[in-house]
Tab-separated table of C-alpha atoms in Angstrom:
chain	number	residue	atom	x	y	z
A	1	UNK	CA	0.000	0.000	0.000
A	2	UNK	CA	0.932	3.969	-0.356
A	3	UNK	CA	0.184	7.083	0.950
A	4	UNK	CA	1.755	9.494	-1.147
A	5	UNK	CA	4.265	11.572	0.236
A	6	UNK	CA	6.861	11.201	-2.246
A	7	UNK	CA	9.556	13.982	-0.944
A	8	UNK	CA	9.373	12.297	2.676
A	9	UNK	CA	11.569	9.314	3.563
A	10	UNK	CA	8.460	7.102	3.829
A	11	UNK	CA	7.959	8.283	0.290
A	12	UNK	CA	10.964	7.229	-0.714
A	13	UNK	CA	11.281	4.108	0.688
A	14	UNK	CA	7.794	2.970	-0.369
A	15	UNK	CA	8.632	3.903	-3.945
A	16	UNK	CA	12.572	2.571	-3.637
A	17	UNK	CA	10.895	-0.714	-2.410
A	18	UNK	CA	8.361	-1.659	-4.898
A	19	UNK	CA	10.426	-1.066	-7.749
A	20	UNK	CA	13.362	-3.204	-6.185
A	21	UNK	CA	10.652	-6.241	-5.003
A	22	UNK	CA	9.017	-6.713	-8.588
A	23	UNK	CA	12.169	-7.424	-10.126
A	24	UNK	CA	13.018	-9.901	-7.949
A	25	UNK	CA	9.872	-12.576	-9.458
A	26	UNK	CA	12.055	-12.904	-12.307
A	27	UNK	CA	14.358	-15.196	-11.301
A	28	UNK	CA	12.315	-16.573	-8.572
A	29	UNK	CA	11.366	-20.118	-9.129
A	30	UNK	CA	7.626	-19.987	-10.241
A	31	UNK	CA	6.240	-21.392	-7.096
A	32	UNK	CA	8.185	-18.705	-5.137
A	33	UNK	CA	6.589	-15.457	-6.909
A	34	UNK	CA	5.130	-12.715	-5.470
A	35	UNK	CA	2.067	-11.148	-7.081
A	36	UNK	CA	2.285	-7.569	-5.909
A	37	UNK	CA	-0.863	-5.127	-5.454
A	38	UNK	CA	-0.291	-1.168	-4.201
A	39	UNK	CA	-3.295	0.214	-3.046
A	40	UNK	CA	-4.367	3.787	-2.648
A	41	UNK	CA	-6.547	6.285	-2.700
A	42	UNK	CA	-7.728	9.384	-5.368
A	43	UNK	CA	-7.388	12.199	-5.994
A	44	UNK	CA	-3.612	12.192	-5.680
A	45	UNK	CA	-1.912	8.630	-5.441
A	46	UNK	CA	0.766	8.796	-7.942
A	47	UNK	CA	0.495	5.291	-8.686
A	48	UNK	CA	-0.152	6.271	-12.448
A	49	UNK	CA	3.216	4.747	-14.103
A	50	UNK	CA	2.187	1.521	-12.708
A	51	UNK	CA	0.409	-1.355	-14.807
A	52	UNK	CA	-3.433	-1.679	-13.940
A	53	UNK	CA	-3.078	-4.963	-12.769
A	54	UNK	CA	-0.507	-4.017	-10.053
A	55	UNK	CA	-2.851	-1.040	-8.365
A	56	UNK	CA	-5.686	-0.736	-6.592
A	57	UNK	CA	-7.603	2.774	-5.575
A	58	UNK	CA	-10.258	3.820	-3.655
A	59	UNK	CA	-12.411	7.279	-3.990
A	60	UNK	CA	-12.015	9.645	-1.188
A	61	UNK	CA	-15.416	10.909	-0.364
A	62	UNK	CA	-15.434	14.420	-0.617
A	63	UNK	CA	-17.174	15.340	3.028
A	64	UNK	CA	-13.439	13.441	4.180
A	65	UNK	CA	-11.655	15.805	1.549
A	66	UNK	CA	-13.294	18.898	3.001
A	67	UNK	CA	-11.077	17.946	6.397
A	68	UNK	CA	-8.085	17.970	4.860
A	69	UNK	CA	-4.859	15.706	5.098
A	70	UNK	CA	-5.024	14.707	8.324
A	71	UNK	CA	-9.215	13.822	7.877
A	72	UNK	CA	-7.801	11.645	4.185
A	73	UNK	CA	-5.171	10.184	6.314
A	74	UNK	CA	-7.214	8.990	9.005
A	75	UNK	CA	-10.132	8.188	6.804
A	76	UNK	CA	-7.729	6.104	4.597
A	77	UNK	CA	-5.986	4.003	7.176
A	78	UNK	CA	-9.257	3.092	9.291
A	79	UNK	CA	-11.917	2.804	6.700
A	80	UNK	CA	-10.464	3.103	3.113
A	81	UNK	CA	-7.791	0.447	3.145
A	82	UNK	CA	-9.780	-1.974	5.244
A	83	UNK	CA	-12.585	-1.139	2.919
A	84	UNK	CA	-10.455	-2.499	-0.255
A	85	UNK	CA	-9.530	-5.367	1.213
A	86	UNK	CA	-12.760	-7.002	2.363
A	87	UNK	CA	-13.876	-5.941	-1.543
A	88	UNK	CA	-10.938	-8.016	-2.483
A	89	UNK	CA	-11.731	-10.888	-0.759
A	90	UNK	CA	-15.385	-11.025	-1.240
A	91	UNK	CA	-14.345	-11.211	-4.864
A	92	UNK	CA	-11.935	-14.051	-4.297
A	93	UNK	CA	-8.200	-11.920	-4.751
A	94	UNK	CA	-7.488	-11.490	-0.914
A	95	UNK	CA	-4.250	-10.883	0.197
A	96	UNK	CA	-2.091	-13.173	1.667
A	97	UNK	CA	0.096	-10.122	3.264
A	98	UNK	CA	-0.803	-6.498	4.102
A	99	UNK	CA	2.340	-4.367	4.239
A	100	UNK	CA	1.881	-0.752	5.723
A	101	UNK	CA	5.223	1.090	4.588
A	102	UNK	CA	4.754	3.753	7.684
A	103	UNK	CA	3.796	3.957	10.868
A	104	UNK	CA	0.401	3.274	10.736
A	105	UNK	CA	-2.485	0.393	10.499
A	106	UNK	CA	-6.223	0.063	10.660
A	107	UNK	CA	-7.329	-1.620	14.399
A	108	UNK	CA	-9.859	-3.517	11.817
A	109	UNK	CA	-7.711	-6.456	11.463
A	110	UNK	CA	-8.100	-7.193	7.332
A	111	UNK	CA	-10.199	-10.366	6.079
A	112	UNK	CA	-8.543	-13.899	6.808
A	113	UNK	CA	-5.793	-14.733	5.937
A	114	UNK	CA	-4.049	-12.106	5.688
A	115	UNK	CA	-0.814	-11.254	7.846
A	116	UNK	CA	0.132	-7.755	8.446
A	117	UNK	CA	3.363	-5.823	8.596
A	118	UNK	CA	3.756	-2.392	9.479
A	119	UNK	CA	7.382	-0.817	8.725
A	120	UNK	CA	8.460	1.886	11.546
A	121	UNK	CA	10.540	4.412	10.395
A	122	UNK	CA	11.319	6.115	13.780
A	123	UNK	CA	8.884	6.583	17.197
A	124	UNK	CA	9.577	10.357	17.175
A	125	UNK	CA	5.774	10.646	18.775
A	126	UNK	CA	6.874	8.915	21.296
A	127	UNK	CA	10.433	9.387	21.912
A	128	UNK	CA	10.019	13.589	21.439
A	129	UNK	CA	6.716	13.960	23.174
A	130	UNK	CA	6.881	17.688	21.651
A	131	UNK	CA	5.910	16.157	18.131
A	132	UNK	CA	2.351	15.153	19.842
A	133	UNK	CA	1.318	18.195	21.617
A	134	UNK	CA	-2.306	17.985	20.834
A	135	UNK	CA	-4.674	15.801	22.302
A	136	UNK	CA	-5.673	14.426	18.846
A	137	UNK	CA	-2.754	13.570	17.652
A	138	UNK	CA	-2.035	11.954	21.034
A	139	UNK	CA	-4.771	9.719	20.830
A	140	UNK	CA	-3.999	9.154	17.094
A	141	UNK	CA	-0.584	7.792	18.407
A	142	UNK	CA	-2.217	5.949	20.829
A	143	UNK	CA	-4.412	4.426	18.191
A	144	UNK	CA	-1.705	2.910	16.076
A	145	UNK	CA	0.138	2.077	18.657
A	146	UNK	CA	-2.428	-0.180	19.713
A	147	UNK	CA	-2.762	-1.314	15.814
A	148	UNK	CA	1.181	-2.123	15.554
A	149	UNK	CA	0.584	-4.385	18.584
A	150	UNK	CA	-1.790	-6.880	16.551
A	151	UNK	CA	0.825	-6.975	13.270
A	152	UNK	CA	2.193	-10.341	12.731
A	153	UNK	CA	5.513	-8.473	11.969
A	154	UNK	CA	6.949	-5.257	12.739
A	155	UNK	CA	10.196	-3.976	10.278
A	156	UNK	CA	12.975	-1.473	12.040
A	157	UNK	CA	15.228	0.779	9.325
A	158	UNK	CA	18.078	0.241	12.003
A	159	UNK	CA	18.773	-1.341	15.425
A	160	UNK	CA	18.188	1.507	17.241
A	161	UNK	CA	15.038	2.039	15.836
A	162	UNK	CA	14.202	-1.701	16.917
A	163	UNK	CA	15.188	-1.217	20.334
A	164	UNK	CA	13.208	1.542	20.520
A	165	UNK	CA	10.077	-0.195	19.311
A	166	UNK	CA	10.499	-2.796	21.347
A	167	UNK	CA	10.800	-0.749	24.641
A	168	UNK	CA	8.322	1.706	23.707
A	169	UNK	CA	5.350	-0.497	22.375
A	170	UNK	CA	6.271	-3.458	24.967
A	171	UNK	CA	6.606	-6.474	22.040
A	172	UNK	CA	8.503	-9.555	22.351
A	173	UNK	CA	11.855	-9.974	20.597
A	174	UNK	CA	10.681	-12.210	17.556
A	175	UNK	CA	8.101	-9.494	16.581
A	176	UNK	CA	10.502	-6.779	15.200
A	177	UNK	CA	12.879	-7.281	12.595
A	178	UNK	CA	15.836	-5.155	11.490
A	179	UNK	CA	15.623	-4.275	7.358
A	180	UNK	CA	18.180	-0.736	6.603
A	181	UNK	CA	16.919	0.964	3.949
A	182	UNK	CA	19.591	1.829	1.263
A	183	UNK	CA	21.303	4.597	-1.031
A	184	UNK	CA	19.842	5.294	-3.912
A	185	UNK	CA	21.990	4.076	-7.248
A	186	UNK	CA	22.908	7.078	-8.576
A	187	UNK	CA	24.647	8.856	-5.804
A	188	UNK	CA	28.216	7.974	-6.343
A	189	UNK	CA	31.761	9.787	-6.578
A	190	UNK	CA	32.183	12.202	-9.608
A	191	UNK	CA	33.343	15.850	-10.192
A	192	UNK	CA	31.588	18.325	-11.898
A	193	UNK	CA	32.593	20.615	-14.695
A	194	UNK	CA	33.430	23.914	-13.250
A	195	UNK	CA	31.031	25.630	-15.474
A	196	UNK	CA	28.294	23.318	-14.610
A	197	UNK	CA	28.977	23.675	-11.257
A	198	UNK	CA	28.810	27.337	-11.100
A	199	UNK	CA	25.330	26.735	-12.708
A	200	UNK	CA	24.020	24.645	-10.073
A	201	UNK	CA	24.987	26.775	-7.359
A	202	UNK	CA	23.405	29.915	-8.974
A	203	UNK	CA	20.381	28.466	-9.464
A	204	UNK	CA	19.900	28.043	-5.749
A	205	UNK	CA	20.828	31.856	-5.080
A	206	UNK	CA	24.616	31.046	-4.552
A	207	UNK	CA	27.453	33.036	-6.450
A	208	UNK	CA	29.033	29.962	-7.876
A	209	UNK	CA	32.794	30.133	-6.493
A	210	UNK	CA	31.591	28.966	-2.807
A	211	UNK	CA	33.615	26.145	-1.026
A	212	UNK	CA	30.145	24.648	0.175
A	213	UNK	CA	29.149	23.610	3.556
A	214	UNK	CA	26.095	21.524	2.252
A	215	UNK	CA	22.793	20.443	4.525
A	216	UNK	CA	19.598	19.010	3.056
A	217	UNK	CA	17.278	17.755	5.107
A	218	UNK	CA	14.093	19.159	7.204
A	219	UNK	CA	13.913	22.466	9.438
A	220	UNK	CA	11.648	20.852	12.252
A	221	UNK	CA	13.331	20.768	15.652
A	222	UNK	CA	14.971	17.600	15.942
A	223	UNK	CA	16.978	18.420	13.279
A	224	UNK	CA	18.392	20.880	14.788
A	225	UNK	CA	19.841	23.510	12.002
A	226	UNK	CA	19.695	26.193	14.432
A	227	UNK	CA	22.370	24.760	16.210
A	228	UNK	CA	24.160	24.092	12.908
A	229	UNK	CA	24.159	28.035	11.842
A	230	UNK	CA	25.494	28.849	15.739
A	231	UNK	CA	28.871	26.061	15.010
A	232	UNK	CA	29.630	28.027	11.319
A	233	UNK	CA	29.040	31.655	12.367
A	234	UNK	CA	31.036	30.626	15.664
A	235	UNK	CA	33.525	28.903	13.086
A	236	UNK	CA	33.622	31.529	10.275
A	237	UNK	CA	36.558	33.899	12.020
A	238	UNK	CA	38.613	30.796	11.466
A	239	UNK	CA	37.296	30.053	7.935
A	240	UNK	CA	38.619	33.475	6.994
A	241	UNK	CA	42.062	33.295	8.957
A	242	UNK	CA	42.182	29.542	6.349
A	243	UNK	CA	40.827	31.522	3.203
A	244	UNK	CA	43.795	34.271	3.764
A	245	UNK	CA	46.492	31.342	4.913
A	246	UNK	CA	45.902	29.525	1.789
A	247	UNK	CA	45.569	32.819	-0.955
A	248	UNK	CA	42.363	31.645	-2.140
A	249	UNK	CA	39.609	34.327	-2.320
A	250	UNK	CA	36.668	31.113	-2.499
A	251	UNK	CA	34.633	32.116	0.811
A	252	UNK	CA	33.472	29.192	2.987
A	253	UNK	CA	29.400	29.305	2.814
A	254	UNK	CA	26.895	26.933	4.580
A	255	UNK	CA	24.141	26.251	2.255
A	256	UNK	CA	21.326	25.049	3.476
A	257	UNK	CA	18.553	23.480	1.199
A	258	UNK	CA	15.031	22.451	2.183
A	259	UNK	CA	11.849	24.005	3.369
A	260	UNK	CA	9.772	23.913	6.973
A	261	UNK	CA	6.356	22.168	6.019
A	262	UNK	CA	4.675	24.726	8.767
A	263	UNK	CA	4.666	27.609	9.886
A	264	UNK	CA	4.304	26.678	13.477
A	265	UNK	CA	7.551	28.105	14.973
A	266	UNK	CA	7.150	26.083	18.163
A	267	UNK	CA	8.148	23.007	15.962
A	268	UNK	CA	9.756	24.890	12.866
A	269	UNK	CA	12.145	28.117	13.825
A	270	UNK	CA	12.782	30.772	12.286
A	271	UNK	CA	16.106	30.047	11.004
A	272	UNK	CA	16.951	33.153	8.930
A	273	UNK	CA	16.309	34.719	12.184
A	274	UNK	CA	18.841	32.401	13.797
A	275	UNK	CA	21.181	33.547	11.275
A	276	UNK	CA	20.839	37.149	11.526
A	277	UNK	CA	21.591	36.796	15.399
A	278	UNK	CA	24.657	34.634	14.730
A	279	UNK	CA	26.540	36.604	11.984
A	280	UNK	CA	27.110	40.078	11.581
A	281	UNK	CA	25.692	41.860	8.653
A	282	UNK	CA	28.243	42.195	6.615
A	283	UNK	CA	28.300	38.245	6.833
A	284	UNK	CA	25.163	37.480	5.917
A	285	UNK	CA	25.817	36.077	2.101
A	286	UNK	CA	28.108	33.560	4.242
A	287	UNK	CA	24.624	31.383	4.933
A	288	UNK	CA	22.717	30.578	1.875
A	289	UNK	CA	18.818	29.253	2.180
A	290	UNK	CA	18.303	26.889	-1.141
A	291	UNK	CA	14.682	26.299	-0.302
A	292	UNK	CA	13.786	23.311	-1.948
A	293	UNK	CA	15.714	21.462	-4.334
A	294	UNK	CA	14.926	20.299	-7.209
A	295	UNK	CA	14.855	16.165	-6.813
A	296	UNK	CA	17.420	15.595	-10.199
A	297	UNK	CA	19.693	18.391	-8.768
A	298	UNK	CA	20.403	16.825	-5.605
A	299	UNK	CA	23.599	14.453	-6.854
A	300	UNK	CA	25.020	17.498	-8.047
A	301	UNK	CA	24.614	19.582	-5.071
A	302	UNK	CA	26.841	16.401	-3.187
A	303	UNK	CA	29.473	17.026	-5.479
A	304	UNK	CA	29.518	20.394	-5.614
A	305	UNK	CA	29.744	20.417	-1.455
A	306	UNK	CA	32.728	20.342	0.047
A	307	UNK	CA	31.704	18.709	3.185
A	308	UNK	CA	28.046	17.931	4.272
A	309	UNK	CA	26.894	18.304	7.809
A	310	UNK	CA	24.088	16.749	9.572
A	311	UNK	CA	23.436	17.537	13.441
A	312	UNK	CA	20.021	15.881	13.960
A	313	UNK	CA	19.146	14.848	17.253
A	314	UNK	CA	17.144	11.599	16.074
A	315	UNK	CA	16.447	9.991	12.958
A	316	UNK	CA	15.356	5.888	12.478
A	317	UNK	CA	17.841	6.003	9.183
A	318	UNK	CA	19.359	9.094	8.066
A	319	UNK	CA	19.013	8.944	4.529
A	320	UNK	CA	20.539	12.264	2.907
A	321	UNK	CA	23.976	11.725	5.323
A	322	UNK	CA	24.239	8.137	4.061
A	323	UNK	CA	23.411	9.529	0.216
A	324	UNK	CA	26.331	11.647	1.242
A	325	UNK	CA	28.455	9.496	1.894
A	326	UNK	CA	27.996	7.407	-1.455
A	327	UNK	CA	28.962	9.856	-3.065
A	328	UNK	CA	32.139	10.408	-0.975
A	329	UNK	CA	31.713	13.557	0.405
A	330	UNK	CA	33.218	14.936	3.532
A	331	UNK	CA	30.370	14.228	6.127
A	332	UNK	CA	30.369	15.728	10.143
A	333	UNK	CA	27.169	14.160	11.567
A	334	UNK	CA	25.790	13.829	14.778
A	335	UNK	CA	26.314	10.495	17.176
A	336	UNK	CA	22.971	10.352	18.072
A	337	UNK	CA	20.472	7.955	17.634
A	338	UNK	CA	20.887	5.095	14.396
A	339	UNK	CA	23.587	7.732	12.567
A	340	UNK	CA	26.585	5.495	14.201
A	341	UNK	CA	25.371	2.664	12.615
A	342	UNK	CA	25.190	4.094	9.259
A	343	UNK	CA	28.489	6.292	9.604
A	344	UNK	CA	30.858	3.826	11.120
A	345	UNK	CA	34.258	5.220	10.683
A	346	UNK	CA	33.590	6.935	7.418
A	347	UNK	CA	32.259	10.234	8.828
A	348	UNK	CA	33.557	12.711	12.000
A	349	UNK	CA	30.696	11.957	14.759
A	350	UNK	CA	29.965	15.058	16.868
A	351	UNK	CA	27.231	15.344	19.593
A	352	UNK	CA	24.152	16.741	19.025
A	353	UNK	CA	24.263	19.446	21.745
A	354	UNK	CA	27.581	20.271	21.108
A	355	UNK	CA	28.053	23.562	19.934
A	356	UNK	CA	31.772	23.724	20.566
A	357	UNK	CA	32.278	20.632	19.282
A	358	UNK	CA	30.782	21.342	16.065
A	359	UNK	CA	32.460	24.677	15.450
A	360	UNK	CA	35.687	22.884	15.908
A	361	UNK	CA	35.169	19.667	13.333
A	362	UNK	CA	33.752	22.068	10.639
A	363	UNK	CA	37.371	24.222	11.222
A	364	UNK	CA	39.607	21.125	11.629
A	365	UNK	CA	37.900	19.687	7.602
A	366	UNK	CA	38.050	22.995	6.301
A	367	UNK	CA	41.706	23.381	6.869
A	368	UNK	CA	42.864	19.571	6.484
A	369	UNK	CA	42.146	18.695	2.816
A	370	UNK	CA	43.978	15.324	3.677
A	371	UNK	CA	41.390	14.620	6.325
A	372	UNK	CA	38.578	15.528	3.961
A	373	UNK	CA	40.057	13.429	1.756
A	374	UNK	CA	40.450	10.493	4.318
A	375	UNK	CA	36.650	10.802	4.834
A	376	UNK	CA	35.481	11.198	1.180
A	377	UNK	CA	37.595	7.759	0.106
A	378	UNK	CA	35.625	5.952	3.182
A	379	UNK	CA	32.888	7.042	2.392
A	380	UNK	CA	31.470	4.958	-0.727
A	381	UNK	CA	32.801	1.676	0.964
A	382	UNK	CA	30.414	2.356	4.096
A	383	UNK	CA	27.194	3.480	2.128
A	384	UNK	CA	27.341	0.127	-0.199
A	385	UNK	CA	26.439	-1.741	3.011
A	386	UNK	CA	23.213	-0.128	2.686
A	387	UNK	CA	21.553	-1.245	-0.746
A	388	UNK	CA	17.889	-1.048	-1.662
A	389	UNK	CA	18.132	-4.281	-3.568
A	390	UNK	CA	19.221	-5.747	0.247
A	391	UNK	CA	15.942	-4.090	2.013
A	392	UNK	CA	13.449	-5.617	-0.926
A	393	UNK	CA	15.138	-9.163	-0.713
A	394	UNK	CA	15.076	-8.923	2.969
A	395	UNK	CA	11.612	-7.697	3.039
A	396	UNK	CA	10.434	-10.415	0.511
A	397	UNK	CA	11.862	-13.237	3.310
A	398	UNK	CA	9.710	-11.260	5.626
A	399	UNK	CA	6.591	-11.407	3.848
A	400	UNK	CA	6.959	-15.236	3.307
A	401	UNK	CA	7.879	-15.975	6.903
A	402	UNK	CA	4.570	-13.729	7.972
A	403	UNK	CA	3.181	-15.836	5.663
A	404	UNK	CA	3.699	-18.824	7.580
A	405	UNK	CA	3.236	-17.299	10.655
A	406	UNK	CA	-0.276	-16.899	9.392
A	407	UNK	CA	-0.967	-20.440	8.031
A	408	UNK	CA	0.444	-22.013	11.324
A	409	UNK	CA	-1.687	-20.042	13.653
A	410	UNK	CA	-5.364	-20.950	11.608
């Protein structure tokens, strides 16, 4: 199934995952082939490039429309799914296994036999209670938290997440599987063209000659950017003592690409605000807001960085530092949370709350190109751990052995 947020990570792992499972059928023996349905909903699924056969939608009825996303959302994962599976099975094309691809499920448990997993990104509802303020979405937590505890299987992007699921929502150890999601195939070493480069960077509102300080990612709290633009404007004295030291006139600029999806400053700050409090005027080209990025640009933007940074205080994967890494770029990312797993040795680990610490790693890269370089060649070997191809055949064992699961308990 799909519920289509393609810029988020769920997006993307949804969409890396079905077009990494189907393959696999063809050269699985015939009596271990997988025939694949995606279900969603209209108006909106973007489901369209996929054969009829292989999709299934249902209409959103317009009084749920009228209550916007979070009404669709709701209305989708307690009646609409639910509602297409007991079609399907009337007509005699149930589903052996239900897969939600986020954390989410109906507490309608879907028409025998059908096993259901439910992949968990992260518990940031329930690790950062400040991400549930409200009492609805507190008791929409609640609600598929209590759903997640009837799934036959539970998937975890990393072992952190899994401990965290396991603590949180109280489920035995045989209920919760670890599957890391992967790097996309593209993002690998490669220079660009000066020219083209210069291009790129002006199209986001750059000059073009920058040495980039690169982040791409989200603006909401845990990700903590405002503690990013502190470490650079703390750092920038020394940026300019290494620009003079080595004769070159390129300034050192943090550019910082993405968007806040609200504009509820208790969760989103006002980051150009941060800025302006941080750096002087007559600094203020020295931190450049991208906005949004287009998707095709972002391999380019890697290369054209000259180190990426990535302070977030929790994440269940980390996929843009690991996508950095591929394409071995200089990363400084924080310890916290499931980022150790993914870094390893291949990027400079810094604490979240660190401020200090952060001022001083994004000095000691910019004026050590043979410690850049140290983490740029590491990089590519760490991030082809982590392979989309892995997480589909992985997940396809899972849906067979929650297949069984199934069969064994009727």
């Amino acid at each position: 199934m799909f519920w289509p947020q393609e810029n988020t990570g769920s997006g993307q792992y949804t969409r890396q995952l079905w077009q990494n499972l189907f393959p696999l059928n063809q050269t699985a023996p015939p009596e271990d082939r997988v025939e694949y349905t995606l279900l969603g909903f209209e108006p909106g699924v973007p489901l369209a490039d996929l054969p009829a056969d292989r999709k299934q939608t249902g209409q959103v009825p317009s009084a749920v429309q009228r209550g916007g996303d979070n009404a669709i959302k709701l209305w989708w994962e307690q009646t609409g799914l639910p509602g297409l599976a007991s079609t399907a099975h009337k007509q005699g094309r149930g589903y052996d296994v239900i897969h939600w691809p986020y954390f989410a499920a109906s507490l309608k448990q879907p028409p025998p036999p059908a096993a259901t997993i439910i992949t968990i990104h992260d518990l940031i509802p329930l690790v950062l209670p400040e991400y549930a303020p409200s009492l609805p979405l507190k008791a929409y937590f609640k609600l598929v938290s209590r759903a997640a505890r009837q799934a036959t299987l539970i998937l975890a992007d990393s072992e952190h997440s899994r401990q965290d699921i396991l603590r949180l929502l109280k489920l035995p150890e045989d209920r919760v599987e670890t599957v890391y999601l992967g790097t996309d195939e593209r993002y690998k070493p490669g220079l660009l063209a000066e020219d083209e480069r210069q291009a790129l960077l002006q199209k986001y509102g750059l000059k073009g000659a920058e040495r980039v300080i690169f982040y791409i990612g989200g603006f909401d709290r845990r990700k903590n950017v405002p503690l990013l633009i502190e470490a650079f404007a703390r750092a920038l004295p020394r940026l300019k003592e290494i620009e003079q030291s080595e004769g070159d006139e390129r300034p050192w600029t943090l550019a910082i690409a993405g968007k806040a999806h609200s504009t509820n400053s208790a969760m989103y700050p006002d980051l150009k605000a941060v800025a302006a409090k941080f750096l002087p005027a007559a600094d203020a080209d020295r931190i450049k807001f991208m906005g949004r990025v287009d998707e095709e640009d972002k391999l380019g933007l890697y290369r054209a960085a000259e180190m990426f940074v990535f302070p977030s205080r929790y994440e269940g994967f980390g996929l843009d530092p690991l996508d950095a890494l591929a394409c071995g770029i200089p990363t400084i990312c924080s310890d916290a949370s499931s980022l150790p797993e993914l870094m390893g040795q291949a990027a400079r680990l810094v604490g979240p709350y660190r401020v200090e610490e952060w001022t001083g790693a994004i000095v000691d890269l910019a004026a050590n190109p043979a410690k850049r370089q140290e983490l740029a060649d590491a990089g590519p070997g760490q991030a082809a751990r982590f392979g989309w191809q892995k997480t589909a055949e992985r997940t396809l064992e899972l849906y067979h052995a929650a297949n069984c699961i199934m069969t064994q308990s009727r």
